[in-house]
XYZ file of C-alpha atoms in Angstrom:
643
model
C -63.065 -157.727 34.189
C -62.895 -161.478 34.749
C -59.605 -161.542 32.903
C -58.376 -158.760 35.127
C -59.431 -160.344 38.380
C -58.631 -163.895 37.261
C -60.161 -166.864 39.085
C -62.241 -167.784 41.018
C -65.311 -166.202 39.390
C -66.728 -163.223 41.239
C -70.320 -163.304 42.417
C -70.992 -159.617 43.148
C -71.191 -156.769 40.674
C -67.989 -155.605 39.055
C -68.455 -152.125 40.476
C -68.364 -153.388 44.063
C -65.017 -155.091 43.522
C -63.695 -152.006 41.769
C -64.647 -149.934 44.789
C -62.648 -152.193 47.093
C -59.592 -152.115 44.816
C -59.845 -148.326 44.407
C -60.058 -147.961 48.183
C -56.979 -150.100 48.797
C -54.989 -148.372 46.050
C -55.752 -144.975 47.567
C -54.845 -146.217 51.036
C -51.485 -147.458 49.827
C -51.156 -149.836 52.765
C -53.195 -151.926 55.163
C -56.877 -151.141 55.696
C -59.438 -152.715 58.019
C -62.486 -154.338 56.452
C -64.739 -152.283 58.724
C -63.170 -149.078 57.363
C -63.771 -150.286 53.815
C -67.395 -151.041 54.649
C -67.920 -147.648 56.287
C -66.310 -145.675 53.464
C -68.010 -147.517 50.603
C -71.417 -147.871 52.306
C -71.360 -151.655 51.999
C -72.268 -154.089 54.761
C -69.270 -155.673 56.568
C -70.313 -159.251 55.677
C -70.382 -158.253 51.997
C -66.939 -156.697 52.283
C -65.639 -159.823 54.016
C -66.970 -161.949 51.172
C -65.393 -159.724 48.534
C -62.112 -159.652 50.430
C -62.120 -163.449 50.519
C -62.732 -163.649 46.759
C -60.076 -161.078 45.953
C -57.649 -162.868 48.261
C -58.310 -166.162 46.488
C -57.689 -164.373 43.197
C -54.313 -163.240 44.505
C -55.130 -159.529 44.314
C -55.032 -158.777 48.037
C -53.486 -160.277 51.149
C -54.911 -160.433 54.662
C -52.693 -160.089 57.724
C -54.295 -160.616 61.163
C -54.463 -157.484 63.364
C -53.308 -155.311 60.439
C -55.981 -155.675 57.785
C -55.818 -156.171 54.032
C -53.673 -154.624 51.322
C -53.096 -154.996 47.609
C -50.543 -157.534 46.451
C -48.132 -156.785 43.631
C -50.603 -158.390 41.252
C -53.416 -156.338 42.747
C -51.480 -153.086 42.312
C -50.907 -153.957 38.678
C -54.631 -154.602 38.279
C -55.445 -151.236 39.868
C -52.939 -149.561 37.555
C -54.592 -151.149 34.524
C -58.009 -149.929 35.609
C -56.748 -146.373 36.083
C -55.093 -146.339 32.675
C -58.159 -147.855 31.023
C -60.282 -145.152 32.605
C -57.902 -142.508 31.256
C -58.172 -143.894 27.733
C -61.974 -144.190 27.937
C -62.563 -140.624 29.134
C -59.776 -138.706 27.485
C -58.497 -137.245 30.712
C -55.310 -137.659 32.670
C -55.241 -140.180 35.440
C -53.652 -138.576 38.419
C -49.941 -139.198 38.730
C -50.269 -139.348 42.467
C -52.877 -142.123 42.218
C -50.620 -144.039 39.866
C -47.763 -143.618 42.308
C -49.921 -144.853 45.188
C -50.889 -147.923 43.164
C -47.236 -148.631 42.366
C -45.822 -147.908 45.796
C -48.073 -149.020 48.669
C -45.885 -147.368 51.312
C -45.872 -143.954 49.666
C -48.702 -142.785 51.907
C -46.629 -142.836 55.052
C -45.163 -139.362 54.769
C -48.566 -137.732 54.690
C -50.082 -140.105 57.224
C -47.385 -139.331 59.786
C -48.275 -135.636 59.533
C -51.962 -136.159 60.141
C -55.163 -136.787 58.253
C -54.108 -134.977 55.013
C -54.686 -137.224 51.973
C -51.383 -138.675 50.840
C -51.830 -137.512 47.253
C -52.366 -133.821 47.990
C -49.914 -130.956 48.119
C -49.866 -127.317 49.111
C -51.061 -124.790 46.531
C -49.900 -121.204 46.497
C -52.265 -118.276 46.259
C -55.477 -118.496 44.268
C -54.788 -122.026 43.069
C -55.040 -123.207 46.666
C -58.477 -121.671 47.159
C -59.641 -122.870 43.745
C -58.490 -126.413 44.494
C -60.184 -126.396 47.885
C -63.468 -125.464 46.231
C -63.121 -128.231 43.631
C -62.524 -125.913 40.649
C -59.788 -126.363 38.062
C -58.596 -124.696 34.930
C -60.709 -125.553 31.925
C -63.695 -126.506 34.118
C -62.141 -129.853 34.826
C -63.609 -131.884 37.648
C -62.326 -134.917 39.457
C -63.495 -137.714 37.214
C -61.340 -140.300 38.905
C -61.461 -140.606 42.698
C -58.077 -139.820 44.104
C -56.699 -138.791 40.735
C -56.330 -135.710 38.596
C -59.221 -133.991 36.991
C -60.577 -135.516 33.857
C -63.228 -133.919 31.715
C -66.615 -134.058 33.321
C -68.200 -136.268 30.722
C -68.990 -139.883 31.460
C -70.042 -142.838 29.379
C -71.550 -146.272 29.661
C -68.146 -147.810 30.323
C -67.533 -145.649 33.372
C -67.089 -148.270 36.096
C -65.331 -146.056 38.600
C -66.936 -145.780 42.049
C -68.211 -142.451 43.291
C -65.837 -140.362 45.358
C -66.189 -140.897 49.093
C -65.866 -137.727 51.104
C -64.915 -137.418 54.737
C -67.933 -136.522 56.861
C -67.887 -133.104 58.407
C -66.124 -133.427 61.738
C -67.007 -129.991 62.968
C -63.585 -128.445 62.342
C -63.339 -125.141 60.504
C -60.260 -124.316 58.490
C -57.122 -126.142 59.512
C -55.133 -128.550 57.407
C -57.994 -129.637 55.147
C -59.062 -126.085 54.362
C -55.543 -125.069 53.342
C -54.829 -128.065 51.156
C -56.585 -129.339 48.080
C -56.106 -132.149 45.642
C -53.960 -132.034 42.548
C -57.010 -131.469 40.374
C -60.178 -131.759 42.363
C -61.858 -133.964 44.899
C -59.764 -136.782 46.330
C -60.834 -140.090 47.749
C -60.770 -139.304 51.448
C -61.772 -142.253 53.574
C -63.275 -141.650 57.021
C -62.022 -143.804 59.858
C -65.331 -144.977 61.176
C -66.952 -141.594 60.813
C -69.770 -140.174 62.878
C -72.943 -142.127 63.387
C -75.448 -140.807 60.886
C -78.865 -139.663 61.975
C -81.583 -142.108 60.989
C -85.098 -140.673 61.176
C -83.858 -138.385 63.930
C -82.882 -141.325 66.114
C -79.161 -140.695 66.509
C -77.116 -137.519 66.177
C -73.599 -136.345 66.889
C -74.663 -133.047 68.422
C -74.305 -134.243 71.994
C -70.603 -135.112 71.700
C -67.552 -132.903 71.928
C -65.927 -134.707 69.015
C -67.063 -137.253 66.401
C -66.413 -140.961 66.509
C -63.106 -141.714 64.772
C -63.041 -145.514 64.692
C -65.270 -148.452 65.605
C -64.691 -150.402 68.788
C -62.666 -153.626 68.431
C -62.164 -153.001 64.730
C -60.922 -156.575 64.158
C -64.344 -158.037 64.939
C -66.594 -155.015 64.363
C -69.876 -156.093 62.671
C -68.399 -159.433 61.616
C -71.329 -161.582 62.798
C -74.383 -161.422 60.511
C -77.860 -161.160 61.978
C -80.328 -163.754 60.704
C -83.658 -162.637 59.307
C -87.008 -164.290 59.783
C -88.218 -165.906 62.988
C -87.492 -164.143 66.282
C -85.598 -167.140 67.665
C -83.128 -166.916 64.781
C -82.460 -163.297 65.659
C -82.177 -164.199 69.340
C -79.538 -166.827 68.530
C -77.647 -164.344 66.357
C -77.498 -161.831 69.219
C -76.702 -164.406 71.914
C -73.088 -164.538 73.050
C -71.953 -161.135 74.358
C -74.049 -161.566 77.495
C -72.183 -164.738 78.424
C -68.811 -163.029 78.061
C -70.123 -160.368 80.427
C -71.575 -162.942 82.847
C -68.089 -164.378 83.347
C -67.160 -161.358 85.457
C -70.043 -162.093 87.828
C -68.731 -165.533 88.762
C -64.977 -164.945 88.932
C -62.830 -166.166 91.883
C -63.345 -162.854 93.661
C -67.028 -163.660 94.087
C -66.215 -167.077 95.500
C -64.538 -165.701 98.615
C -67.448 -163.412 99.532
C -70.099 -166.060 98.774
C -68.244 -168.686 100.826
C -67.895 -166.281 103.759
C -71.564 -165.269 103.605
C -72.888 -168.830 103.353
C -70.677 -170.332 106.039
C -71.356 -167.556 108.548
C -74.998 -166.592 107.984
C -76.488 -169.550 106.143
C -79.062 -168.709 103.486
C -79.806 -165.209 104.815
C -77.704 -163.352 102.227
C -79.283 -164.938 99.150
C -81.442 -161.817 98.882
C -78.275 -159.718 98.546
C -77.080 -161.940 95.692
C -80.462 -161.465 94.005
C -80.497 -157.667 94.391
C -76.890 -157.409 93.174
C -77.715 -159.322 90.006
C -80.815 -157.219 89.369
C -78.611 -154.123 89.551
C -76.180 -155.781 87.169
C -78.954 -156.583 84.670
C -80.023 -152.929 84.682
C -76.515 -151.541 84.203
C -75.519 -154.068 81.545
C -78.692 -153.273 79.625
C -77.717 -149.594 79.616
C -74.191 -150.468 78.465
C -75.517 -152.539 75.561
C -77.896 -149.750 74.550
C -75.088 -147.185 74.598
C -72.939 -149.294 72.274
C -75.721 -150.114 69.809
C -77.257 -146.646 69.574
C -74.159 -144.427 69.543
C -71.656 -146.802 67.943
C -69.300 -146.112 70.838
C -68.166 -148.245 73.723
C -68.173 -146.636 77.164
C -64.483 -145.719 76.962
C -64.944 -144.026 73.578
C -68.003 -142.209 74.900
C -65.966 -140.847 77.818
C -63.234 -139.727 75.433
C -65.710 -137.960 73.153
C -67.499 -136.239 76.044
C -64.972 -135.304 78.729
C -61.867 -133.163 78.516
C -58.448 -134.734 78.075
C -57.381 -134.457 81.768
C -60.619 -136.099 82.909
C -60.189 -138.826 80.304
C -56.659 -139.502 81.454
C -57.792 -139.805 85.074
C -60.642 -142.145 84.131
C -58.269 -144.267 82.062
C -55.778 -144.642 84.930
C -58.515 -145.633 87.379
C -59.970 -148.106 84.894
C -56.581 -149.672 84.163
C -56.066 -150.182 87.898
C -59.452 -151.887 88.101
C -58.647 -154.209 85.190
C -55.301 -155.065 86.760
C -57.094 -155.825 90.037
C -59.607 -158.008 88.218
C -56.776 -159.804 86.449
C -55.099 -160.257 89.823
C -58.159 -162.117 91.137
C -58.214 -164.296 88.022
C -54.514 -165.115 88.354
C -54.874 -166.099 92.003
C -58.009 -168.142 91.337
C -56.430 -170.063 88.450
C -53.247 -170.674 90.446
C -55.233 -171.984 93.421
C -57.190 -174.260 91.084
C -53.970 -175.667 89.595
C -52.578 -176.147 93.088
C -55.648 -178.003 94.328
C -56.005 -180.205 91.237
C -52.392 -180.995 90.369
C -50.376 -179.937 93.410
C -48.532 -177.213 91.486
C -47.009 -174.667 93.903
C -48.770 -171.320 93.901
C -45.815 -169.300 92.491
C -45.464 -171.682 89.533
C -49.222 -171.780 89.031
C -49.264 -167.992 88.840
C -46.554 -168.035 86.155
C -48.365 -170.753 84.174
C -51.468 -168.585 83.931
C -49.529 -166.270 81.608
C -49.767 -168.967 78.927
C -53.430 -168.163 78.392
C -52.179 -165.434 76.037
C -51.742 -168.194 73.447
C -55.336 -169.350 73.953
C -56.709 -165.862 73.440
C -54.601 -165.273 70.329
C -55.706 -168.555 68.782
C -59.377 -167.868 69.443
C -59.213 -164.324 68.094
C -57.676 -165.603 64.871
C -60.405 -168.226 64.487
C -63.331 -165.867 64.981
C -65.318 -164.182 67.714
C -68.015 -166.854 67.708
C -65.463 -169.487 68.746
C -64.449 -167.357 71.720
C -68.088 -167.052 72.737
C -68.552 -170.823 72.370
C -65.562 -171.587 74.608
C -66.761 -169.172 77.283
C -70.218 -170.740 77.197
C -68.666 -174.214 77.517
C -66.699 -173.136 80.602
C -69.815 -171.564 82.128
C -71.648 -174.834 81.540
C -68.798 -176.668 83.283
C -69.024 -174.389 86.326
C -72.808 -174.726 86.478
C -72.586 -178.515 86.198
C -70.026 -178.711 88.992
C -72.149 -176.713 91.424
C -75.298 -178.563 90.481
C -73.452 -181.696 91.544
C -72.332 -180.022 94.786
C -75.888 -178.919 95.617
C -77.323 -182.362 95.004
C -74.850 -184.068 97.326
C -74.957 -181.361 100.027
C -78.723 -181.701 100.599
C -79.665 -178.069 101.347
C -82.884 -176.939 103.005
C -85.162 -175.813 100.182
C -87.553 -173.880 102.468
C -84.509 -172.110 103.894
C -83.349 -171.245 100.371
C -86.774 -169.819 99.472
C -86.785 -167.711 102.653
C -83.255 -166.496 101.965
C -84.281 -164.875 98.681
C -86.758 -162.627 100.526
C -85.110 -159.368 101.736
C -85.417 -158.788 105.480
C -84.850 -155.741 107.694
C -82.609 -157.595 110.161
C -79.808 -157.314 107.613
C -79.426 -153.592 108.341
C -79.263 -154.129 112.098
C -76.427 -156.675 112.055
C -73.127 -154.888 111.407
C -71.174 -158.031 110.522
C -73.903 -159.303 108.232
C -74.096 -155.917 106.507
C -70.326 -155.953 105.974
C -70.456 -159.326 104.206
C -73.476 -158.149 102.195
C -71.566 -155.122 100.954
C -68.686 -157.383 100.003
C -71.046 -159.514 97.917
C -72.422 -156.409 96.216
C -68.972 -154.999 95.525
C -67.719 -158.286 94.111
C -70.781 -158.856 91.920
C -71.151 -155.661 89.859
C -67.881 -155.394 87.903
C -66.843 -152.066 86.308
C -64.855 -153.506 83.402
C -67.946 -155.433 82.277
C -69.665 -152.155 81.408
C -66.840 -151.242 79.020
C -66.748 -154.779 77.640
C -70.473 -155.110 76.977
C -70.823 -151.732 75.256
C -68.169 -152.867 72.778
C -68.855 -156.506 71.981
C -72.537 -155.910 71.171
C -71.197 -154.102 68.094
C -69.843 -157.361 66.672
C -73.356 -157.974 65.291
C -74.122 -156.561 61.834
C -77.563 -155.231 62.752
C -79.469 -152.831 60.531
C -78.318 -149.282 61.297
C -81.760 -147.727 61.224
C -83.954 -146.689 64.118
C -85.969 -149.904 63.806
C -82.820 -152.002 63.430
C -81.220 -150.478 66.501
C -84.412 -150.954 68.477
C -84.430 -154.639 67.586
C -80.742 -154.965 68.455
C -81.249 -153.309 71.858
C -84.162 -155.620 72.640
C -82.308 -158.832 71.768
C -79.073 -157.678 73.433
C -81.004 -157.057 76.652
C -82.588 -160.506 76.367
C -79.155 -162.080 75.871
C -77.586 -160.346 78.878
C -80.603 -161.038 81.095
C -80.475 -164.778 80.400
C -76.699 -164.898 80.891
C -76.794 -162.921 84.147
C -79.605 -165.126 85.425
C -77.259 -168.075 84.961
C -74.579 -166.113 86.838
C -77.125 -165.491 89.605
C -77.729 -169.230 89.839
C -74.005 -169.992 90.100
C -73.368 -167.329 92.762
C -76.378 -168.517 94.717
C -75.153 -172.118 94.373
C -71.778 -171.213 95.909
C -73.509 -169.608 98.883
C -75.996 -172.487 99.211
C -73.236 -175.120 99.210
C -71.337 -173.142 101.854
C -74.472 -172.809 103.996
C -75.522 -176.460 103.652
C -72.018 -177.802 104.241
C -70.178 -175.434 106.585
C -72.834 -173.386 108.414
C -74.923 -176.430 109.359
C -71.872 -178.319 110.661
C -70.642 -175.390 112.768
C -67.740 -174.319 110.521
C -68.842 -170.697 110.391
C -65.464 -169.087 109.749
C -64.689 -170.620 106.345
C -63.708 -167.702 104.114
C -60.751 -169.016 102.096
C -61.066 -171.144 98.981
C -58.339 -173.589 100.046
C -60.049 -174.215 103.380
C -63.367 -174.879 101.668
C -61.649 -177.376 99.362
C -60.157 -179.295 102.292
C -63.459 -179.472 104.209
C -65.851 -180.436 101.405
C -64.936 -184.114 101.072
C -64.831 -184.919 104.840
C -68.095 -183.100 105.570
C -70.057 -184.410 102.578
C -68.541 -187.881 102.579
C -68.168 -187.906 98.776
C -64.658 -188.392 97.433
C -65.065 -186.280 94.298
C -66.649 -183.257 95.975
C -63.390 -181.377 96.491
C -62.076 -182.216 93.009
C -65.267 -180.982 91.358
C -65.020 -177.778 93.423
C -61.419 -177.225 92.269
C -62.350 -177.932 88.638
C -65.079 -175.293 88.783
C -62.596 -172.831 90.299
C -60.061 -173.428 87.524
C -62.751 -173.029 84.848
C -63.902 -169.804 86.500
C -60.398 -168.346 86.606
C -59.586 -169.254 83.009
C -62.952 -168.021 81.816
C -62.344 -164.625 83.356
C -58.915 -164.290 81.769
C -60.409 -164.650 78.289
C -62.652 -161.618 78.725
C -59.963 -159.644 80.561
C -57.973 -159.378 77.340
C -60.869 -157.827 75.467
C -61.695 -155.425 78.304
C -58.108 -154.187 78.476
C -57.936 -153.662 74.733
C -61.260 -151.810 74.698
C -60.236 -149.471 77.522
C -56.846 -148.575 76.050
C -58.155 -148.039 72.522
C -61.253 -146.216 73.711
C -59.728 -143.718 76.134
C -56.443 -143.066 74.329
C -57.235 -144.059 70.733
C -54.042 -146.135 70.826
C -53.927 -149.575 69.255
C -51.330 -152.128 70.200
C -51.339 -155.794 69.384
C -53.632 -157.828 71.677
C -50.884 -160.265 72.670
C -48.675 -157.367 73.784
C -51.566 -155.784 75.645
C -52.287 -159.115 77.329
C -48.669 -159.607 78.374
C -48.533 -156.126 79.894
C -51.754 -156.628 81.854
C -50.817 -160.113 82.968
C -47.328 -158.976 84.065
C -48.908 -156.273 86.233
C -51.007 -158.958 87.929
C -48.397 -161.730 88.052
C -45.612 -159.798 89.772
C -47.489 -158.863 93.000
C -49.313 -162.218 93.082
C -46.088 -164.214 92.702
C -44.231 -162.164 95.317
C -47.132 -162.510 97.763
C -47.327 -166.274 97.211
C -43.572 -166.649 97.721
C -43.257 -164.574 100.888
C -46.687 -164.897 102.561
C -48.160 -168.179 101.258
C -51.854 -169.027 101.096
C -52.988 -166.483 103.688
C -51.267 -163.709 101.758
C -52.964 -164.624 98.485
C -56.351 -164.699 100.237
C -55.836 -161.148 101.536
C -54.626 -160.041 98.102
C -57.806 -161.487 96.612
C -59.894 -159.381 99.003
C -57.822 -156.284 98.176
C -58.495 -156.765 94.462
C -62.245 -156.714 95.136
C -61.912 -153.507 97.158
C -60.117 -151.822 94.243
C -62.892 -152.932 91.898
C -65.503 -151.552 94.275
C -63.821 -148.146 94.398
C -63.623 -147.897 90.602
C -67.204 -148.966 89.989
C -68.733 -145.510 90.452
C -66.327 -144.025 87.882
C -67.929 -146.290 85.275
C -71.546 -146.287 86.452
C -72.133 -142.524 86.627
C -70.853 -141.750 83.085
C -72.914 -144.656 81.738
C -76.129 -143.437 83.352
C -75.445 -139.854 82.294
C -74.765 -140.677 78.644
C -77.834 -142.888 78.239
C -80.024 -140.239 79.891
C -79.102 -137.395 77.496
C -81.414 -136.990 74.507
C -78.728 -135.193 72.497
C -76.650 -138.376 72.575
C -79.323 -141.077 72.461
C -82.126 -139.477 70.464
C -85.342 -141.463 70.762
C -83.463 -144.169 72.700
C -82.912 -141.909 75.718
C -83.810 -143.387 79.098
C -87.404 -142.625 80.103
C -87.912 -140.677 83.315
C -88.597 -143.734 85.477
C -85.544 -145.593 84.166
C -83.372 -142.523 84.589
C -84.476 -142.162 88.224
C -83.942 -145.868 88.900
C -80.507 -145.877 87.257
C -79.321 -142.874 89.252
C -80.688 -144.436 92.458
C -78.693 -147.598 91.750
C -75.580 -145.548 90.976
C -75.854 -143.572 94.218
C -76.543 -146.718 96.257
C -73.496 -148.453 94.786
C -71.309 -145.417 95.483
C -72.469 -145.126 99.106
C -72.226 -148.832 99.882
C -68.825 -149.250 98.266
C -67.519 -146.195 100.119
C -68.722 -147.734 103.374
C -67.002 -151.011 102.468
C -63.760 -149.182 101.724
C -63.863 -147.429 105.100
C -64.352 -150.752 106.882
C -61.427 -152.334 105.050
C -59.173 -149.384 105.867
C -60.121 -149.790 109.544
C -58.846 -153.339 109.426
C -62.095 -155.305 109.231
C -61.104 -157.164 106.059
C -59.461 -159.932 107.996
């Protein structure tokens, strides 16, 4: 075997490497490492290690965003193994398997017609039924996965892996019932496959159709989970929450926090607190959905609702992501304008270059993306800590502001700003994002393993959203201590706040630090926008396009209206467009919240992880409150109160 696989020496058992090579030879083309892990029942980190070894040996090649495939040398090695198996067992190796090992593209004809294995063919009459049942003349069985039937005996030199069968997807008859293999059972690899029931914890009975592929297959279960002390596990699960927290401190939140602080002082800090508590609840449900069911929220909608409903949900969600991207574009462009004097139209165009940043980070690993996002969050937090220290706020006033008060409901203008803060805080695309990226951790897929993963994912998101709460509160506190106290109660635009900070505080770097935090916030949000867009498109439509192309499409949708507005209407136009983007996000929020609460409250889908009665009641109360308040906000904007 060592002579066959060459150098470097292999550290796992020979059979494991044979399984990988058999899988790739039967695929005939590119395959994702997560698919290999799912089909061979091997952990993704183990598959990644074997893929690395086989790549170093020159037997396979890895192409980003496409997967791995056998090289010419690897196909020759697979051919040798098949022939050696034929000689050892006295049977015939299947010609179709030999052809697939020789010609990696030979699978395309069958693949284009559907899920039929590429090495099968139609059988007339009784031979078709006999082949479908696994029988063959002379009592031959499929001794070689994917090949023709060899005699059913086996010996000590039988290194072939066991055949991997496609899990039952609930379909009766159809293509698979009419077609059999050339001489028995073929190697049929599931694409993700349904989530298996573990001790009755998870089932597929509550879904209209089974899961067909993991979410974000490029990074699915690529981050190992440390064993031992709880803090090691907590560090392994930390990261997704910070990517989610980015959406709670994007430039859209800045406008509402500045308006609330400058006009009403510290009074609306309680609204910021309540909004973040709602966000912690909803993000915890999103993480639980992804960990327990193996689906992100978009995939769950696709597997539960009918196709017309799915299409409508997808369109609404794409509009929300475009609106979110619009806020990020405007925020980054304003930051570039304030820091470097770049005109807004050119700043908007420059923001398209962040596609290169995202591509580079995705190629380097998901952990690097998480590290960069955390670094930018730290930058934003440091900037506003500096602003708070030099603004000298009233700490008793801050403490009183965090206490909810009934006067909020009696003041129409104050209630309007409060609803704007709520609508800008809870972001719909974050629910799709969080339910997907929690699956980058290779947690144990048992009931106990999922329970541990849910607990640490909730801890991660709670800590991250608490930091987001601090940053949002800091924006409002700085506005209250700087503008409200000095009588500038109508500051609602970011550019105006930038111009007033230095004169009012008397510190030369105050405005520059404010602009730096704004730029970091805008760029931070663009990094997660790429992932959210990819998750939504793949989840609702089961369509995969390259991330850079997806990013260009999304960014073009945001750049065109932002650039035209900046050219023809200037700063005031971009400020109104920023408010409009938050209104669109508010309208879409209910279309994400209600499915999330429904899915996590159904025992058929969640098993023992279903929401308890009190959590179900609380989640539905939050969903209804968000729907009512956002509807009220939309009515006010339509009546012309947004100005």
